[in-house]
Coordinates of C-alpha atoms in Angstrom, one line a residue:
X1 CA 52.9 -64.5 -34.7
X2 CA 55.7 -62.6 -34.1
X3 CA 56.1 -59.1 -35.0
X4 CA 57.8 -59.2 -38.9
X5 CA 59.3 -55.8 -38.8
X6 CA 60.5 -56.4 -34.7
X7 CA 62.4 -59.3 -36.2
X8 CA 64.0 -57.6 -39.4
X9 CA 65.3 -54.7 -37.2
X10 CA 66.0 -56.6 -33.8
X11 CA 67.0 -60.3 -34.9
X12 CA 69.7 -60.5 -32.8
X13 CA 67.8 -59.0 -29.6
X14 CA 64.9 -61.5 -30.6
X15 CA 67.1 -64.3 -31.0
X16 CA 68.7 -64.0 -27.7
X17 CA 65.5 -63.1 -25.9
X18 CA 64.4 -66.7 -27.6
X19 CA 67.5 -68.3 -26.5
X20 CA 66.5 -67.9 -23.0
X21 CA 63.7 -70.4 -23.6
X22 CA 65.5 -73.0 -25.4
X23 CA 64.5 -72.0 -29.0
X24 CA 67.5 -71.2 -31.2
X25 CA 66.6 -68.9 -33.7
X26 CA 67.9 -69.6 -37.4
X27 CA 69.1 -65.7 -38.3
X28 CA 71.0 -67.3 -41.3
X29 CA 68.0 -68.6 -42.8
X30 CA 65.3 -66.0 -42.2
X31 CA 67.6 -63.4 -43.6
X32 CA 67.8 -65.8 -46.9
X33 CA 64.2 -65.9 -47.0
X34 CA 63.8 -62.1 -46.6
X35 CA 66.7 -61.3 -49.0
X36 CA 65.0 -63.6 -51.7
X37 CA 60.9 -62.2 -50.9
X38 CA 62.4 -58.9 -51.3
X39 CA 64.0 -59.6 -54.8
X40 CA 61.3 -61.6 -55.9
X41 CA 59.0 -58.6 -55.2
X42 CA 60.6 -56.1 -57.0
X43 CA 60.8 -58.6 -60.3
X44 CA 57.1 -59.4 -59.5
X45 CA 57.0 -55.0 -59.6
X46 CA 59.1 -54.1 -62.5
X47 CA 57.6 -56.9 -64.4
X48 CA 53.7 -55.4 -63.7
X49 CA 55.6 -52.0 -64.4
X50 CA 56.4 -53.1 -67.9
X51 CA 53.1 -54.6 -68.5
X52 CA 51.2 -51.3 -68.1
X53 CA 53.3 -48.9 -70.2
X54 CA 53.2 -52.4 -73.0
X55 CA 49.4 -52.1 -72.5
X56 CA 48.9 -48.4 -73.1
X57 CA 51.1 -48.2 -76.1
X58 CA 49.1 -51.5 -77.2
X59 CA 45.9 -49.5 -77.1
X60 CA 47.7 -46.4 -78.9
X61 CA 48.7 -48.7 -81.4
X62 CA 45.3 -50.2 -81.6
X63 CA 43.6 -47.1 -81.9
X64 CA 45.8 -45.7 -84.7
X65 CA 45.0 -49.0 -87.1
X66 CA 48.9 -49.9 -86.9
X67 CA 50.2 -53.4 -86.6
X68 CA 50.5 -54.7 -83.2
X69 CA 51.3 -58.2 -83.6
X70 CA 54.8 -57.7 -82.0
X71 CA 53.8 -55.6 -79.1
X72 CA 51.6 -58.8 -78.5
X73 CA 53.6 -61.3 -78.3
X74 CA 55.9 -59.0 -76.1
X75 CA 52.8 -58.4 -73.5
X76 CA 52.2 -62.4 -73.7
X77 CA 55.9 -62.6 -73.0
X78 CA 55.8 -60.2 -70.0
X79 CA 52.6 -62.2 -68.4
X80 CA 54.2 -65.7 -68.8
X81 CA 57.5 -64.1 -66.9
X82 CA 55.2 -62.3 -64.2
X83 CA 53.0 -65.6 -63.7
X84 CA 55.9 -67.4 -63.4
X85 CA 57.5 -64.5 -60.9
X86 CA 54.0 -64.8 -58.8
X87 CA 53.9 -68.3 -58.6
X88 CA 58.0 -68.4 -56.6
X89 CA 57.2 -65.1 -54.7
X90 CA 53.6 -66.9 -53.2
X91 CA 55.9 -70.2 -52.8
X92 CA 58.1 -68.1 -50.8
X93 CA 55.8 -66.2 -48.8
X94 CA 54.2 -69.6 -47.2
X95 CA 57.7 -70.5 -46.6
X96 CA 58.4 -67.4 -44.9
X97 CA 54.9 -67.9 -42.9
X98 CA 55.5 -71.4 -41.7
X99 CA 59.4 -70.4 -40.6
X100 CA 57.3 -67.3 -38.5
X101 CA 54.6 -69.8 -36.9
X102 CA 57.4 -72.2 -35.8
X103 CA 58.8 -69.4 -33.6
X104 CA 57.5 -69.2 -29.8
X105 CA 56.2 -66.0 -27.8
X106 CA 59.5 -63.4 -26.7
X107 CA 59.8 -64.0 -23.1
X108 CA 58.9 -60.9 -20.7
X109 CA 62.5 -59.9 -19.6
X110 CA 61.2 -60.6 -15.5
X111 CA 60.8 -64.2 -16.9
X112 CA 62.8 -66.9 -15.3
X113 CA 65.0 -68.4 -17.7
X114 CA 64.7 -72.3 -18.3
X115 CA 63.4 -75.3 -20.9
X116 CA 61.3 -77.3 -18.9
X117 CA 59.2 -77.0 -15.7
X118 CA 62.6 -78.1 -13.8
X119 CA 63.6 -74.9 -13.9
X120 CA 60.1 -73.2 -13.1
X121 CA 60.8 -70.4 -10.2
X122 CA 57.9 -70.8 -7.3
X123 CA 56.4 -67.2 -7.3
X124 CA 53.8 -67.5 -4.5
X125 CA 51.8 -70.5 -2.6
X126 CA 47.9 -70.0 -2.2
X127 CA 45.9 -71.5 0.9
X128 CA 47.1 -74.2 2.9
X129 CA 48.0 -77.7 2.2
X130 CA 45.4 -80.1 4.5
X131 CA 45.2 -83.8 5.6
X132 CA 42.0 -85.3 5.5
X133 CA 40.4 -88.9 5.8
X134 CA 38.7 -88.1 2.4
X135 CA 39.3 -90.8 -0.5
X136 CA 42.6 -90.3 -2.0
X137 CA 42.9 -89.0 -6.0
X138 CA 44.6 -92.8 -6.4
X139 CA 41.7 -94.5 -4.9
X140 CA 39.2 -92.3 -7.1
X141 CA 40.8 -93.2 -10.6
X142 CA 40.4 -96.6 -9.9
X143 CA 36.5 -96.2 -9.8
X144 CA 36.9 -94.8 -13.6
X145 CA 35.8 -97.8 -16.3
X146 CA 38.1 -98.2 -19.0
X147 CA 36.9 -101.5 -19.9
X148 CA 33.4 -99.7 -21.0
X149 CA 35.0 -97.2 -22.7
X150 CA 37.1 -99.2 -24.8
X151 CA 33.9 -100.8 -26.2
X152 CA 31.9 -97.9 -26.5
X153 CA 35.0 -96.0 -28.0
X154 CA 38.4 -97.3 -27.6
X155 CA 41.7 -97.0 -25.6
X156 CA 42.5 -94.0 -23.8
X157 CA 38.8 -93.4 -22.9
X158 CA 37.1 -93.0 -19.7
X159 CA 33.4 -93.9 -18.3
X160 CA 32.3 -92.7 -14.8
X161 CA 29.0 -93.4 -13.5
X162 CA 27.3 -92.5 -10.1
X163 CA 28.6 -90.7 -6.9
X164 CA 31.5 -90.2 -9.2
X165 CA 30.1 -88.4 -12.4
X166 CA 28.2 -86.2 -9.3
X167 CA 31.6 -85.5 -8.2
X168 CA 32.5 -84.5 -11.7
X169 CA 30.0 -82.6 -12.5
X170 CA 30.2 -80.5 -8.5
X171 CA 33.8 -79.5 -9.6
X172 CA 32.9 -78.2 -12.8
X173 CA 30.5 -76.0 -11.5
X174 CA 32.5 -75.4 -8.5
X175 CA 35.4 -74.2 -11.0
X176 CA 32.9 -72.2 -12.3
X177 CA 31.2 -70.4 -9.3
X178 CA 34.7 -69.5 -8.4
X179 CA 36.4 -68.1 -11.4
X180 CA 32.7 -65.9 -12.0
X181 CA 33.4 -64.5 -7.9
X182 CA 36.4 -63.6 -8.7
X183 CA 35.6 -61.8 -12.1
X184 CA 35.7 -64.1 -15.0
X185 CA 32.7 -64.1 -17.5
X186 CA 31.9 -67.7 -18.3
X187 CA 31.1 -68.6 -22.0
X188 CA 29.7 -71.7 -23.5
X189 CA 31.8 -72.4 -26.8
X190 CA 31.7 -74.8 -29.8
X191 CA 34.0 -77.7 -29.5
X192 CA 35.1 -77.4 -32.8
X193 CA 37.4 -74.7 -33.8
X194 CA 38.7 -73.6 -37.8
X195 CA 42.0 -73.5 -38.6
X196 CA 42.6 -69.7 -38.4
X197 CA 41.7 -70.3 -34.8
X198 CA 44.9 -72.8 -33.7
X199 CA 46.9 -70.8 -35.6
X200 CA 46.0 -67.8 -33.5
X201 CA 46.9 -70.0 -30.5
X202 CA 49.6 -71.7 -31.7
X203 CA 48.4 -75.0 -32.0
X204 CA 49.0 -75.0 -35.8
X205 CA 50.9 -76.2 -37.6
X206 CA 53.5 -77.1 -34.8
X207 CA 50.9 -79.4 -32.8
X208 CA 48.9 -80.5 -36.0
X209 CA 49.7 -84.4 -35.3
X210 CA 47.9 -84.1 -31.7
X211 CA 44.6 -82.6 -33.3
X212 CA 41.2 -84.3 -33.9
X213 CA 40.9 -83.2 -37.6
X214 CA 36.8 -83.6 -39.1
X215 CA 37.7 -81.7 -42.3
X216 CA 40.4 -79.6 -43.9
X217 CA 39.2 -76.9 -41.7
X218 CA 37.9 -78.0 -38.7
X219 CA 39.0 -79.0 -35.6
X220 CA 38.1 -80.5 -32.3
X221 CA 39.4 -78.4 -29.8
X222 CA 42.7 -79.2 -27.6
X223 CA 41.4 -76.4 -24.6
X224 CA 39.1 -74.2 -23.7
X225 CA 42.1 -71.4 -24.7
X226 CA 41.4 -72.0 -28.0
X227 CA 38.1 -70.3 -28.6
X228 CA 38.5 -68.0 -25.7
X229 CA 41.0 -66.5 -27.0
X230 CA 40.2 -66.5 -30.8
X231 CA 36.8 -64.1 -29.4
X232 CA 39.1 -61.3 -29.7
X233 CA 40.9 -62.4 -32.6
X234 CA 41.6 -59.5 -35.4
X235 CA 40.7 -57.2 -32.7
X236 CA 42.6 -54.4 -30.9
X237 CA 42.5 -54.0 -27.4
X238 CA 43.0 -50.7 -25.9
X239 CA 45.4 -51.3 -22.7
X240 CA 42.4 -49.4 -20.4
X241 CA 40.2 -52.7 -21.0
X242 CA 42.6 -55.1 -19.3
X243 CA 42.8 -57.6 -17.9
X244 CA 39.9 -59.5 -20.3
X245 CA 38.9 -62.2 -17.5
X246 CA 37.1 -65.4 -19.4
X247 CA 36.3 -69.0 -18.5
X248 CA 34.5 -72.0 -19.9
X249 CA 34.3 -75.9 -19.1
X250 CA 34.7 -77.6 -22.6
X251 CA 36.3 -81.3 -23.3
X252 CA 39.3 -81.2 -24.1
X253 CA 40.6 -83.5 -27.3
X254 CA 43.9 -84.5 -27.8
X255 CA 45.2 -87.3 -29.8
X256 CA 48.8 -87.5 -27.8
X257 CA 48.9 -90.3 -25.3
X258 CA 48.9 -89.3 -21.5

């Protein structure tokens, strides 16, 4: 989530940076939400202060044996008002939180401007493209049994067997071996993640419709990035610890077509 203090203090700079990646920050909406939040917080704090003073007076009257019924009624009214203001404040804080969660990351100054992959800039090429007489990937996909998959699970699933299944297993091992040789630490991870984890990686709330939900707080992971990234959630990382290189092979559960 974007830093709230930075947004308040540098909102125009944040707006301009986000514009470079095609996101239009609604500055007026945020300022209205934030102003309303400040007003409600002041109201809540004033009511809390009044309740404290009245409660102290009530205690003194009770101790002296004096009539405290009118003061009790006044305290009840303050409590009622405080409850209403707290409901409004909490609702507003939820709205602010949802607004902040919708804002994407601020791009680095060196990041090229662009709104889609057609505007990507090629930084470097690694290796050489070679031409061999091996089976083309299009021909390989013809060996995928979608009919059997539909029988077992439904549309948009796949079954592979025999040499193709062995090839997949070999590619998984190859990927992990190459990553390890380049300093990545391998993890075996849960295939499910809680709501906080998916909020942490930006999948929620924006892309909830693309996720498979098993319960109110558990989702099938859309990528290994979710559990890997959340290993360090709620932790402070020193710069001298960077870069942290992690890798894992997991299924990717996504409900969107394609």
